[in-house]
Coordinates of N, CA and C in Angstrom, one line a residue:
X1 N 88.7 89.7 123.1 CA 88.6 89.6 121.7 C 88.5 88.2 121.3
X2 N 87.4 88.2 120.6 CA 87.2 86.5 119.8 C 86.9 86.4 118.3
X3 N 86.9 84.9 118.2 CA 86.3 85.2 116.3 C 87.5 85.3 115.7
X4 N 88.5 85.1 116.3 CA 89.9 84.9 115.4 C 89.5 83.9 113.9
X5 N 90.0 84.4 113.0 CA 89.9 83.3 111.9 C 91.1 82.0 111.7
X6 N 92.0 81.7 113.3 CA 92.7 80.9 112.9 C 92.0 79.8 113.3
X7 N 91.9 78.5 112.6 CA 91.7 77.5 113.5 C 92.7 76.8 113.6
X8 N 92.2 75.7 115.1 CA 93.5 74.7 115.5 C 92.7 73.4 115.6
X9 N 93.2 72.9 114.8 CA 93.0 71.3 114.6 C 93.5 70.6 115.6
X10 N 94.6 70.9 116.7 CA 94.9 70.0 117.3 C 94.7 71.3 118.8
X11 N 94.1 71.4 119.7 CA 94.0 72.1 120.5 C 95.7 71.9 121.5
X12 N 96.1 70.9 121.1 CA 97.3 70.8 122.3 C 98.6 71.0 121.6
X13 N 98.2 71.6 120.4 CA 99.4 71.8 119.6 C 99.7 73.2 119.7
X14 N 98.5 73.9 119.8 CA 98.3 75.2 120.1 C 97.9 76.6 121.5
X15 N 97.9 75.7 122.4 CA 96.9 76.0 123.7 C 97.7 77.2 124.4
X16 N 99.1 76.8 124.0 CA 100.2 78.0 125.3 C 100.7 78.5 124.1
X17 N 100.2 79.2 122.8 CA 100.7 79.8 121.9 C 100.6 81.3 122.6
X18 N 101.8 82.3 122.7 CA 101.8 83.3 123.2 C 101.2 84.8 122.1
X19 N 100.8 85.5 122.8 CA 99.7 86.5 122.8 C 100.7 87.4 121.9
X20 N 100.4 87.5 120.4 CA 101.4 88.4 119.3 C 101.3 90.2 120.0
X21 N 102.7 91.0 119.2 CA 102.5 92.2 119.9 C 101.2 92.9 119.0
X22 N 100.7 92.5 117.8 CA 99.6 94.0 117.3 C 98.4 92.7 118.4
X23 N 98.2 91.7 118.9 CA 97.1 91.6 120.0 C 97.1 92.2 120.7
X24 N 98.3 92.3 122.2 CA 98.6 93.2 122.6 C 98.3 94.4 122.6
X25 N 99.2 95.5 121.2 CA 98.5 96.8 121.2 C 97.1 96.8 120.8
X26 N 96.3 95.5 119.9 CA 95.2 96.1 120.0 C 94.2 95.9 121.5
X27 N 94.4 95.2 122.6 CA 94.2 94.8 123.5 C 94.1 96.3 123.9
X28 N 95.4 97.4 124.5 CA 95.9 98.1 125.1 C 94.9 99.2 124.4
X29 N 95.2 99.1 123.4 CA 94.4 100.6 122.7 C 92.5 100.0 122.9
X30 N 91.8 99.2 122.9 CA 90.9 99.0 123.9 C 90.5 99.4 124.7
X31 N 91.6 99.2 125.7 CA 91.0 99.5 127.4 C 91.9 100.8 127.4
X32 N 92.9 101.9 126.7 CA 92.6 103.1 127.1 C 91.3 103.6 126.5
X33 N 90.5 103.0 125.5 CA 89.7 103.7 124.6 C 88.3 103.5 126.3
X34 N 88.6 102.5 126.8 CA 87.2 101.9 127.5 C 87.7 102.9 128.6
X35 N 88.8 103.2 129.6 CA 89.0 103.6 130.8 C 90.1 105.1 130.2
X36 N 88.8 106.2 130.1 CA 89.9 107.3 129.3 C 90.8 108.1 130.7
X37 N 90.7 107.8 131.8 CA 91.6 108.3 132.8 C 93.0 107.0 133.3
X38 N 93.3 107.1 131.6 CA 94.4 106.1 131.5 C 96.1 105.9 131.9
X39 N 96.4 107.5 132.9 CA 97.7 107.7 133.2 C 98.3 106.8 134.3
X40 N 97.5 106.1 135.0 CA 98.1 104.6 136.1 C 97.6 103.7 135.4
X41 N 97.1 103.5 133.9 CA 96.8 101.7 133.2 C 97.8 101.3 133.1
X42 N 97.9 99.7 133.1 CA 99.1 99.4 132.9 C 98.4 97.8 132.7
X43 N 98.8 97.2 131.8 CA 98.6 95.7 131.3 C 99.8 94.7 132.5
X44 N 99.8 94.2 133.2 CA 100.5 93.0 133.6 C 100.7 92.2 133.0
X45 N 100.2 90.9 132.2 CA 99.9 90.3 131.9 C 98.6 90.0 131.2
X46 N 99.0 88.9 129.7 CA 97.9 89.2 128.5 C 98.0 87.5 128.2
X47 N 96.9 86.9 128.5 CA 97.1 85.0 128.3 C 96.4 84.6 127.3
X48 N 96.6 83.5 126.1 CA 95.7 83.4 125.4 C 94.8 82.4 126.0
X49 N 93.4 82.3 125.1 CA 92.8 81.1 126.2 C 91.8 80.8 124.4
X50 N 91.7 79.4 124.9 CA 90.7 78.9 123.1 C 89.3 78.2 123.8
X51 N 88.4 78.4 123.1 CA 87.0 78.1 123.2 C 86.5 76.9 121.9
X52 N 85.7 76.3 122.2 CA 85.4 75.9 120.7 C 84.2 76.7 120.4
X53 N 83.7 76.4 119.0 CA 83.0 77.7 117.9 C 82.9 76.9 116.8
X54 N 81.6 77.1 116.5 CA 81.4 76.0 115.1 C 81.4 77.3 113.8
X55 N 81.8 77.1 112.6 CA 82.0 77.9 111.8 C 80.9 79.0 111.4
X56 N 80.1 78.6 111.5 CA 78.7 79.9 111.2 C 78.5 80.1 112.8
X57 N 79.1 80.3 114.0 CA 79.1 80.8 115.1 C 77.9 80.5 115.7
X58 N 77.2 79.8 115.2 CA 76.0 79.3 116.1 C 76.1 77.7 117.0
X59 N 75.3 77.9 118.0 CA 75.5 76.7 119.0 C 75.1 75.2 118.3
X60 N 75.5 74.2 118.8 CA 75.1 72.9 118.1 C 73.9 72.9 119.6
X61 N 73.0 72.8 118.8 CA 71.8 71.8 119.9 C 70.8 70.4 118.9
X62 N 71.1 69.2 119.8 CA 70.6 68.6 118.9 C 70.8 67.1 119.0
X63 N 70.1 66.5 118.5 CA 70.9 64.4 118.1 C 71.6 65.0 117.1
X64 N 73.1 63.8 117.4 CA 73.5 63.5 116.2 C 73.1 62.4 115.4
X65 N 73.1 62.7 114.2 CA 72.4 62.1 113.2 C 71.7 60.3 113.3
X66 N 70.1 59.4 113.5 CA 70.7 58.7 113.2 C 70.8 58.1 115.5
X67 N 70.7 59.0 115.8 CA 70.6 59.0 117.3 C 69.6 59.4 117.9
X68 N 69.0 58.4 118.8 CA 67.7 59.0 119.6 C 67.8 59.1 121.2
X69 N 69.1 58.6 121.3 CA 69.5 58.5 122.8 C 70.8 59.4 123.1
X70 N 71.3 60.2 122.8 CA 72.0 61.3 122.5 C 71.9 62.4 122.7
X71 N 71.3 63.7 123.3 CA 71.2 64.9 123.1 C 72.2 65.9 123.4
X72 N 72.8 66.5 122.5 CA 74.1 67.4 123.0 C 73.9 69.0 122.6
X73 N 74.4 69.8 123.9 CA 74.7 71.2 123.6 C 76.2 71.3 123.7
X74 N 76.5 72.2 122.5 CA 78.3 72.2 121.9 C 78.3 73.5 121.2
X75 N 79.2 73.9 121.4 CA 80.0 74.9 120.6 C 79.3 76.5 120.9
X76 N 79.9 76.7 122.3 CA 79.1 77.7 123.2 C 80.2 79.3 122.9
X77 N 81.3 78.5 122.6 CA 82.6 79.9 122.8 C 82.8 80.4 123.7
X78 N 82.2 80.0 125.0 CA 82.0 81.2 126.1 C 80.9 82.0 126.7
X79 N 80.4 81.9 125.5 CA 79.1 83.3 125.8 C 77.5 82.3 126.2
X80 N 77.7 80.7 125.8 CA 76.7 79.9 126.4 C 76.3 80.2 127.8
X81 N 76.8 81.0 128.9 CA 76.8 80.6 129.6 C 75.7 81.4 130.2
X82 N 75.0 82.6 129.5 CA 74.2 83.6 129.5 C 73.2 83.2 129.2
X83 N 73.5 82.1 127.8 CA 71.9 81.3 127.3 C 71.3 79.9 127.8
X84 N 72.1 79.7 129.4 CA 71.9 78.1 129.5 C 70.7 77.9 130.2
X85 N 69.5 79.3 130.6 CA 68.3 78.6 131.2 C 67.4 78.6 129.5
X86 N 67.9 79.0 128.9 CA 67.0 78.8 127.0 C 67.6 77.5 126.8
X87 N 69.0 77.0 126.8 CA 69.7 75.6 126.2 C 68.9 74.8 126.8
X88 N 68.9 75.0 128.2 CA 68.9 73.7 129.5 C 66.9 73.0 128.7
X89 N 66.6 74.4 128.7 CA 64.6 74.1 128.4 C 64.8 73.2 126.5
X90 N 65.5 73.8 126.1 CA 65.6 72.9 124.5 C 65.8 71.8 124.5
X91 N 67.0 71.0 125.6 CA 67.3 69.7 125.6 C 66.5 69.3 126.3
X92 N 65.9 69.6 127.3 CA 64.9 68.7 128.1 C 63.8 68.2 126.9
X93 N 63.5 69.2 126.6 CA 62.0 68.6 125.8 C 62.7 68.3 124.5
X94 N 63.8 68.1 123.9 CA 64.7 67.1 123.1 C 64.6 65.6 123.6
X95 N 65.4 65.9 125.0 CA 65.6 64.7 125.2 C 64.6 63.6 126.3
X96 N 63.3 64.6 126.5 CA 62.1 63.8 126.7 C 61.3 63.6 125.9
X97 N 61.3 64.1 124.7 CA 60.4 63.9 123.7 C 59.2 64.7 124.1
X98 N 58.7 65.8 124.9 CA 58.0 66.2 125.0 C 56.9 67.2 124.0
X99 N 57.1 67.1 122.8 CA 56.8 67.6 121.6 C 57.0 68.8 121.5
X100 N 57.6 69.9 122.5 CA 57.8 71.2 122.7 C 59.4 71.2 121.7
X101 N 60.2 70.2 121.3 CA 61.2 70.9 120.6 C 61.1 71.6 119.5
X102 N 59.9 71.5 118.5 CA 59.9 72.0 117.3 C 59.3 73.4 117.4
X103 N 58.6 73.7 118.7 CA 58.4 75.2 118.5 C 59.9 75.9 119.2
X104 N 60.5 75.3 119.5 CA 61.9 76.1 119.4 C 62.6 76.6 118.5
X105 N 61.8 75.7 116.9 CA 62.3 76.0 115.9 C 64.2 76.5 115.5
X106 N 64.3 75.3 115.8 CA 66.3 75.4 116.3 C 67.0 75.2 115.0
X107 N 66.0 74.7 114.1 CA 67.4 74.2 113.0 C 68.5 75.1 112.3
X108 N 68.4 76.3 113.0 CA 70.1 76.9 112.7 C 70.8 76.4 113.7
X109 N 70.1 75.4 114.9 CA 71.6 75.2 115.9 C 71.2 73.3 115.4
X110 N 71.0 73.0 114.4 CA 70.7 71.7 114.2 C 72.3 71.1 113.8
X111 N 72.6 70.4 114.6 CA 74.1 69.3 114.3 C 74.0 69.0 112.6
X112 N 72.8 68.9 112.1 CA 72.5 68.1 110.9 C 73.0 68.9 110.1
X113 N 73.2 70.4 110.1 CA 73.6 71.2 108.8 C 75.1 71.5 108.9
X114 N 75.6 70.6 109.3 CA 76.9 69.9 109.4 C 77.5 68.7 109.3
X115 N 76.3 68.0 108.6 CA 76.3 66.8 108.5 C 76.6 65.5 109.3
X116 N 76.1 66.5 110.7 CA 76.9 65.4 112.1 C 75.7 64.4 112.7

């Protein structure tokens, strides 16, 4: 489960914050709903773990502002890791200048509409 609407401004203020009980039951009612021959389920243990995530849930790819020697991929949550042969091909030709960035047509993952 992700997309919590808390944020933590300080990740070390928050990192070993323990896993509430309605997480929990909603966790538990989940996985009887996913595995319905549920009479040996049993949860052991339930960890929290935090990702970063930029507020409109889209990736940052991009210079920041103002920078030509810079190219960064950020704010993956996790699930980057499925799109890193599409990221890996956007920075290259970012950060070679190969003129192939604009048909990527990226500026919803543009750092800039965050004024970064």
């Amino acid at each position: 489960f992700h997309g919590r609407t808390a944020v933590v401004e300080n990740p070390s203020d928050n990192y070993k914050q323990p896993v509430s009980a309605a997480e929990r039951h909603e966790m538990s009612t989940a996985i009887k709903a996913a595995f319905k021959d549920d009479h040996q389920l049993s949860v052991s243990r339930m960890e929290p773990c935090m990702y970063t995530m930029t507020p409109d849930e889209h990736f940052l790819v991009g210079r920041p502002e103002g920078s030509r020697r810079v190219s960064a991929v950020a704010g993956l949550s996790g699930h980057g890791f499925k799109m890193t042969p599409a990221l890996g091909e956007m920075v290259v030709d970012l950060a070679l200048d190969t003129g192939k960035f604009p048909l990527w047509n990226a500026n919803f993952v543009s750092p800039s509409r965050f004024g970064v």
